[in-house]
Amino acid sequence: MPESMSQASLPAFEITLNALSGALDKAQAFVATKKTDAATLLHAKLAPDMFDLTKQVQVATDQARRGAARLAGVEAPSFEDKESTIAQLKERIAKTVAFLKALDRGKIDASAEREIVFPLGPDKKGHMKGDDYLNHFVLPNFYFHCTAAYAILRHSGIEIGKRDFIGNIPMKMT
Amino acid sequence: MPESMSQASLPAFEITLNALSGALDKAQAFVATKKTDAATLLHAKLAPDMFDLTKQVQVATDQARRGAARLAGVEAPSFEDKESTIAQLKERIAKTVAFLKALDRGKIDASAEREIVFPLGPDKKGHMKGDDYLNHFVLPNFYFHCTAAYAILRHSGIEIGKRDFIGNIPMKMT
């Protein structure tokens, strides 16, 4: 049995987004314990011209939501980028996971050979085959922004480990 | 046509590893221009208890090499972790890409339902179905370490952009 497009996308988004939500819980606990400032954390960056934590989480959820919607051939709901608390970022993640759960898996499975057209900046469009779009655009971008969010938390002193990034995966341990 | 396990793994590894090699070229140029110290860069970290740049690149190549080898049902060659220059890290990446190119794609395509058993630390073993192993262990770990390497370079002042991470993907732009 070959892998399906829906199986290669939806569960990976869901597991990694839920893991990110869990890492944000630890960030929230850190803010409470250290009596530090959540705003500083939410605007922390790894380089002056990189996105801050808030934007990394926003873009990670955008990649999953828009990527999966394009593969399913439906319009993604537009989310306003106005989160200013950790709780609101967690809400955005939860809304994204709920949206992914409602998508038609059969439509995504049928998208491997279909041409996907998507905006690249304000003026350009990218054109890719569905499977290429998933493998070479959506997944790398999604993991990039999830990892960047995780790295900002680590860099800021939050005690999280690799397991907080990988999340609750279908693995048996012996 | 559904997506194949080999198509969901090998080209993604190859494109992203070649992109990482290109980012290391820019790191090498930065060291030359700024008359700074390559060793400092090679040992740069985002947090005291995270891997340094050298180790991130080593582990990224390990994930691709061992992950693909396990799916193909062959033994991965063992690489000694002894790189101490940017050129040597690029060599490790090139050896990894050459190994991936030589794997039997048919064997990887047939691995979606096969149980993959792999070491987790010194004493434990993980057990996952082939497609789960690819989607929830190998790809997230691979992208995690590639992104961490990229983020260390950005954090260290190297001028690279998202395109240096995404690499040379099969996309038409209009």
Short mmCIF file of C-alpha atoms in Angstrom, two decimals:
data_model
loop_
_atom_site.label_atom_id
_atom_site.label_comp_id
_atom_site.label_asym_id
_atom_site.label_seq_id
_atom_site.Cartn_x
_atom_site.Cartn_y
_atom_site.Cartn_z
CA MET A 1 0.00 0.00 0.00
CA PRO A 2 1.52 3.33 -0.99
CA GLU A 3 1.45 6.38 1.17
CA SER A 4 -1.47 8.75 0.65
CA MET A 5 -1.24 12.53 0.31
CA SER A 6 -3.64 13.05 3.23
CA GLN A 7 -1.67 10.68 5.45
CA ALA A 8 1.59 12.45 4.56
CA SER A 9 0.14 15.82 5.55
CA LEU A 10 -2.80 16.03 7.99
CA PRO A 11 -1.52 13.87 10.88
CA ALA A 12 1.94 15.44 10.66
CA PHE A 13 0.44 18.94 10.90
CA GLU A 14 -1.84 17.95 13.72
CA ILE A 15 0.80 16.20 15.84
CA THR A 16 3.39 18.95 15.38
CA LEU A 17 0.88 21.76 16.01
CA ASN A 18 -0.35 20.08 19.18
CA ALA A 19 3.29 19.68 20.26
CA LEU A 20 3.84 23.40 19.63
CA SER A 21 0.78 24.18 21.74
CA GLY A 22 2.30 22.08 24.53
CA ALA A 23 5.60 23.96 24.25
CA LEU A 24 3.63 27.21 24.57
CA ASP A 25 2.12 25.85 27.81
CA LYS A 26 5.65 25.50 29.14
CA ALA A 27 6.37 29.04 27.98
CA GLN A 28 3.28 30.25 29.86
CA ALA A 29 4.44 28.42 33.00
CA PHE A 30 7.92 29.94 32.60
CA VAL A 31 6.44 33.45 32.43
CA ALA A 32 4.39 32.78 35.58
CA THR A 33 7.25 31.22 37.58
CA LYS A 34 9.96 33.65 36.60
CA LYS A 35 7.58 36.60 36.89
CA THR A 36 8.94 37.69 33.56
CA ASP A 37 7.15 39.46 30.74
CA ALA A 38 5.16 37.43 28.18
CA ALA A 39 5.41 40.27 25.66
CA THR A 40 9.21 40.04 25.61
CA LEU A 41 8.95 36.33 24.87
CA LEU A 42 6.25 36.83 22.21
CA HIS A 43 8.51 39.31 20.41
CA ALA A 44 11.77 37.40 20.87
CA LYS A 45 13.76 36.70 17.69
CA LEU A 46 16.88 34.75 16.73
CA ALA A 47 18.11 37.53 14.42
CA PRO A 48 16.98 41.16 13.99
CA ASP A 49 15.52 40.41 10.55
CA MET A 50 13.87 37.11 11.40
CA PHE A 51 10.24 36.72 12.53
CA ASP A 52 9.49 36.89 16.25
CA LEU A 53 7.86 34.04 18.20
CA THR A 54 4.33 35.33 17.52
CA LYS A 55 4.90 35.56 13.78
CA GLN A 56 6.60 32.13 13.64
CA VAL A 57 3.50 30.53 15.19
CA GLN A 58 1.19 32.51 12.91
CA VAL A 59 3.12 31.48 9.79
CA ALA A 60 3.40 27.82 10.88
CA THR A 61 -0.37 27.63 11.23
CA ASP A 62 -0.82 29.49 7.91
CA GLN A 63 1.38 26.95 6.12
CA ALA A 64 -0.63 24.02 7.47
CA ARG A 65 -4.04 25.63 6.93
CA ARG A 66 -3.41 27.09 3.47
CA GLY A 67 -1.28 24.18 2.27
CA ALA A 68 -3.87 21.56 3.21
CA ALA A 69 -6.73 23.72 1.88
CA ARG A 70 -5.04 24.13 -1.52
CA LEU A 71 -4.47 20.38 -1.75
CA ALA A 72 -8.14 19.79 -0.85
CA GLY A 73 -9.20 22.41 -3.42
CA VAL A 74 -11.02 24.62 -0.93
CA GLU A 75 -10.58 28.18 0.27
CA ALA A 76 -8.71 28.46 3.60
CA PRO A 77 -10.38 30.71 6.17
CA SER A 78 -8.43 33.90 6.65
CA PHE A 79 -7.01 34.41 10.16
CA GLU A 80 -6.22 37.94 11.30
CA ASP A 81 -2.69 38.26 12.68
CA LYS A 82 -3.63 39.94 15.93
CA GLU A 83 -2.59 37.51 18.67
CA SER A 84 -0.92 39.28 21.58
CA THR A 85 -0.94 36.57 24.27
CA ILE A 86 0.28 32.99 24.51
CA ALA A 87 -3.33 31.88 25.07
CA GLN A 88 -4.38 33.52 21.80
CA LEU A 89 -1.58 31.76 19.90
CA LYS A 90 -2.76 28.45 21.39
CA GLU A 91 -6.29 29.31 20.24
CA ARG A 92 -5.02 29.92 16.69
CA ILE A 93 -3.34 26.50 16.76
CA ALA A 94 -6.54 24.84 18.02
CA LYS A 95 -8.60 26.53 15.27
CA THR A 96 -6.07 25.32 12.69
CA VAL A 97 -6.25 21.73 13.93
CA ALA A 98 -10.06 21.86 13.88
CA PHE A 99 -9.98 23.15 10.29
CA LEU A 100 -7.59 20.34 9.23
CA LYS A 101 -9.83 17.70 10.81
CA ALA A 102 -12.81 18.87 8.73
CA LEU A 103 -11.04 18.63 5.34
CA ASP A 104 -12.04 15.98 2.79
CA ARG A 105 -9.16 13.46 2.82
CA GLY A 106 -10.25 11.96 -0.51
CA LYS A 107 -9.79 15.33 -2.22
CA ILE A 108 -6.29 15.66 -0.78
CA ASP A 109 -5.45 12.08 -1.81
CA ALA A 110 -6.41 12.94 -5.39
CA SER A 111 -4.17 16.01 -5.52
CA ALA A 112 -0.72 14.49 -6.20
CA GLU A 113 -0.76 15.23 -9.95
CA ARG A 114 -2.94 18.35 -9.85
CA GLU A 115 -1.29 21.73 -10.42
CA ILE A 116 -1.37 23.92 -7.33
CA VAL A 117 -1.09 27.68 -7.86
CA PHE A 118 -0.24 29.84 -4.87
CA PRO A 119 0.86 33.43 -4.19
CA LEU A 120 4.58 34.15 -3.76
CA GLY A 121 4.78 37.62 -2.28
CA PRO A 122 2.46 40.35 -3.54
CA ASP A 123 2.97 39.94 -7.33
CA LYS A 124 4.16 36.47 -8.21
CA LYS A 125 2.59 33.03 -8.30
CA GLY A 126 4.18 29.64 -7.74
CA HIS A 127 3.03 26.60 -9.72
CA MET A 128 3.79 23.10 -8.49
CA LYS A 129 2.42 19.57 -8.82
CA GLY A 130 0.44 18.64 -5.70
CA ASP A 131 2.96 16.13 -4.36
CA ASP A 132 5.89 18.47 -5.02
CA TYR A 133 3.98 21.30 -3.36
CA LEU A 134 3.49 19.18 -0.24
CA ASN A 135 7.00 17.66 -0.14
CA HIS A 136 9.09 20.65 -1.17
CA PHE A 137 7.09 23.70 -0.14
CA VAL A 138 4.48 23.10 2.54
CA LEU A 139 6.24 20.56 4.76
CA PRO A 140 9.70 22.26 4.75
CA ASN A 141 8.11 25.68 5.40
CA PHE A 142 5.83 24.28 8.09
CA TYR A 143 8.65 22.53 9.95
CA PHE A 144 10.90 25.55 9.47
CA HIS A 145 8.53 27.86 11.35
CA CYS A 146 7.67 25.28 14.04
CA THR A 147 11.40 24.69 14.64
CA ALA A 148 12.09 28.43 14.69
CA ALA A 149 9.36 28.89 17.32
CA TYR A 150 10.85 26.03 19.37
CA ALA A 151 14.38 27.47 18.98
CA ILE A 152 13.22 30.92 20.17
CA LEU A 153 11.74 29.27 23.27
CA ARG A 154 14.96 27.33 23.94
CA HIS A 155 17.07 30.41 23.28
CA SER A 156 14.87 32.33 25.77
CA GLY A 157 15.54 29.80 28.50
CA ILE A 158 12.37 27.68 28.40
CA GLU A 159 13.17 24.11 29.41
CA ILE A 160 11.86 22.06 26.53
CA GLY A 161 13.46 19.09 24.81
CA LYS A 162 13.27 17.50 21.38
CA ARG A 163 10.29 15.43 22.51
CA ASP A 164 8.32 18.67 22.95
CA PHE A 165 8.91 19.32 19.26
CA ILE A 166 8.24 15.80 17.95
CA GLY A 167 5.06 15.38 20.01
CA ASN A 168 2.77 12.45 20.52
CA ILE A 169 3.68 10.16 17.62
CA PRO A 170 2.43 6.62 16.82
CA MET A 171 5.51 4.83 18.18
CA LYS A 172 5.89 1.79 20.41
CA MET A 173 8.93 1.78 22.68
CA THR A 174 10.67 -1.35 23.98
CA MET B 1 -1.62 8.43 -8.72
CA PRO B 2 -0.81 8.33 -5.00
CA GLU B 3 2.40 9.65 -3.61
CA SER B 4 5.23 7.12 -3.22
CA MET B 5 7.38 6.67 -0.11
CA SER B 6 10.57 7.25 -2.12
CA GLN B 7 9.18 10.43 -3.69
CA ALA B 8 8.15 11.72 -0.26
CA SER B 9 11.65 11.19 1.12
CA LEU B 10 14.65 11.08 -1.24
CA PRO B 11 14.13 14.29 -3.29
CA ALA B 12 13.21 16.23 -0.13
CA PHE B 13 16.43 15.10 1.59
CA GLU B 14 18.51 15.84 -1.47
CA ILE B 15 17.11 19.32 -2.16
CA THR B 16 17.30 20.40 1.49
CA LEU B 17 20.80 18.99 2.01
CA ASN B 18 22.07 20.71 -1.13
CA ALA B 19 20.48 23.93 0.14
CA LEU B 20 22.27 23.47 3.47
CA SER B 21 25.54 22.98 1.60
CA GLY B 22 24.90 26.26 -0.22
CA ALA B 23 24.21 28.03 3.08
CA LEU B 24 27.56 26.70 4.34
CA ASP B 25 29.23 28.26 1.27
CA LYS B 26 27.85 31.60 2.40
CA ALA B 27 29.15 30.86 5.91
CA GLN B 28 32.60 30.16 4.43
CA ALA B 29 32.49 33.43 2.49
CA PHE B 30 31.42 35.28 5.67
CA VAL B 31 34.40 33.85 7.56
CA ALA B 32 36.76 34.94 4.75
CA THR B 33 35.30 38.45 4.38
CA LYS B 34 34.93 39.26 8.04
CA LYS B 35 38.28 37.68 8.86
CA THR B 36 36.48 35.94 11.66
CA ASP B 37 37.04 32.49 13.09
CA ALA B 38 35.38 29.46 11.47
CA ALA B 39 35.74 27.47 14.70
CA THR B 40 33.55 29.94 16.60
CA LEU B 41 30.87 29.56 13.96
CA LEU B 42 31.17 25.74 13.88
CA HIS B 43 30.63 25.65 17.64
CA ALA B 44 27.91 28.30 17.78
CA LYS B 45 24.67 27.28 19.54
CA LEU B 46 21.24 28.77 20.14
CA ALA B 47 21.15 27.60 23.77
CA PRO B 48 23.87 26.19 26.04
CA ASP B 49 22.31 22.72 25.99
CA MET B 50 21.48 22.58 22.29
CA PHE B 51 23.76 21.10 19.61
CA ASP B 52 26.28 23.39 17.94
CA LEU B 53 26.33 24.05 14.17
CA THR B 54 28.67 21.11 13.49
CA LYS B 55 26.48 18.65 15.37
CA GLN B 56 23.27 19.98 13.79
CA VAL B 57 24.70 19.27 10.32
CA GLN B 58 25.98 15.85 11.42
CA VAL B 59 22.61 14.86 12.87
CA ALA B 60 20.66 16.22 9.86
CA THR B 61 22.73 14.01 7.54
CA ASP B 62 22.35 11.06 9.96
CA GLN B 63 18.57 11.39 9.92
CA ALA B 64 18.45 11.37 6.11
CA ARG B 65 21.01 8.56 5.68
CA ARG B 66 19.76 6.26 8.43
CA GLY B 67 16.09 7.03 7.85
CA ALA B 68 16.24 6.27 4.13
CA ALA B 69 18.44 3.20 4.70
CA ARG B 70 15.98 1.74 7.21
CA LEU B 71 13.09 2.28 4.80
CA ALA B 72 15.14 0.60 2.03
CA GLY B 73 16.01 -2.26 4.40
CA VAL B 74 19.78 -1.78 4.13
CA GLU B 75 22.52 -0.92 6.59
CA ALA B 76 23.52 2.76 6.54
CA PRO B 77 27.26 3.39 6.35
CA SER B 78 28.59 4.72 9.63
CA PHE B 79 30.08 8.25 9.44
CA GLU B 80 32.60 9.29 12.09
CA ASP B 81 31.68 12.60 13.72
CA LYS B 82 35.04 14.27 13.23
CA GLU B 83 34.37 17.23 10.95
CA SER B 84 36.23 20.34 12.07
CA THR B 85 35.92 22.60 9.00
CA ILE B 86 33.07 23.92 6.88
CA ALA B 87 34.55 22.08 3.89
CA GLN B 88 34.40 18.78 5.79
CA LEU B 89 30.74 19.36 6.70
CA LYS B 90 30.01 19.99 3.02
CA GLU B 91 31.82 16.75 2.19
CA ARG B 92 29.62 14.86 4.66
CA ILE B 93 26.53 16.34 3.00
CA ALA B 94 27.82 15.34 -0.46
CA LYS B 95 28.52 11.76 0.72
CA THR B 96 25.00 11.60 2.17
CA VAL B 97 23.41 12.75 -1.09
CA ALA B 98 25.50 10.19 -3.04
CA PHE B 99 24.33 7.43 -0.67
CA LEU B 100 20.68 8.47 -1.07
CA LYS B 101 20.98 8.44 -4.88
CA ALA B 102 22.20 4.83 -4.81
CA LEU B 103 19.27 3.46 -2.75
CA ASP B 104 16.68 1.14 -4.31
CA ARG B 105 13.52 3.29 -4.66
CA GLY B 106 11.32 0.23 -5.13
CA LYS B 107 12.36 -1.07 -1.70
CA ILE B 108 11.50 2.27 -0.10
CA ASP B 109 8.16 2.39 -1.95
CA ALA B 110 7.28 -1.02 -0.48
CA SER B 111 8.04 0.05 3.11
CA ALA B 112 4.86 1.95 4.09
CA GLU B 113 3.34 -0.97 6.03
CA ARG B 114 6.58 -2.62 7.16
CA GLU B 115 7.61 -2.27 10.83
CA ILE B 116 10.76 -0.19 11.24
CA VAL B 117 12.78 -0.76 14.42
CA PHE B 118 15.36 1.84 15.37
CA PRO B 119 17.49 2.73 18.40
CA LEU B 120 16.24 5.42 20.80
CA GLY B 121 19.23 6.35 22.93
CA PRO B 122 21.54 3.64 24.22
CA ASP B 123 18.96 1.15 25.61
CA LYS B 124 15.57 1.60 23.99
CA LYS B 125 14.12 0.82 20.60
CA GLY B 126 11.35 2.57 18.70
CA HIS B 127 8.89 0.62 16.56
CA MET B 128 6.86 2.37 13.87
CA LYS B 129 5.11 1.55 10.60
CA GLY B 130 7.23 2.69 7.65
CA ASP B 131 4.99 5.58 6.61
CA ASP B 132 4.61 6.77 10.22
CA TYR B 133 8.38 6.52 10.68
CA LEU B 134 8.93 8.74 7.63
CA ASN B 135 6.14 11.24 8.36
CA HIS B 136 6.44 11.56 12.13
CA PHE B 137 10.04 10.76 12.95
CA VAL B 138 12.49 11.10 10.07
CA LEU B 139 11.09 14.16 8.28
CA PRO B 140 10.39 16.25 11.42
CA ASN B 141 13.80 15.39 12.88
CA PHE B 142 15.56 16.04 9.57
CA TYR B 143 13.92 19.44 9.09
CA PHE B 144 14.44 20.29 12.76
CA HIS B 145 18.22 19.93 12.49
CA CYS B 146 18.45 21.62 9.08
CA THR B 147 16.42 24.56 10.41
CA ALA B 148 18.53 24.71 13.57
CA ALA B 149 21.71 24.85 11.45
CA TYR B 150 20.15 27.61 9.34
CA ALA B 151 19.01 29.50 12.46
CA ILE B 152 22.51 29.32 13.97
CA LEU B 153 23.92 30.84 10.77
CA ARG B 154 21.30 33.62 10.80
CA HIS B 155 21.85 34.24 14.50
CA SER B 156 25.61 34.47 13.80
CA GLY B 157 25.08 37.21 11.22
CA ILE B 158 25.32 35.24 7.96
CA GLU B 159 23.10 36.87 5.33
CA ILE B 160 20.89 34.04 4.16
CA GLY B 161 17.19 34.04 3.45
CA LYS B 162 14.37 31.51 3.46
CA ARG B 163 15.21 30.60 -0.14
CA ASP B 164 18.60 29.33 1.07
CA PHE B 165 16.71 26.89 3.28
CA ILE B 166 14.06 25.81 0.76
CA GLY B 167 16.59 25.29 -2.04
CA ASN B 168 16.15 24.46 -5.68
CA ILE B 169 12.59 23.09 -5.80
CA PRO B 170 10.51 22.00 -8.82
CA MET B 171 8.44 25.22 -9.02
CA LYS B 172 7.47 27.43 -11.94
CA MET B 173 7.07 31.12 -11.15
CA THR B 174 4.81 33.51 -13.05
#
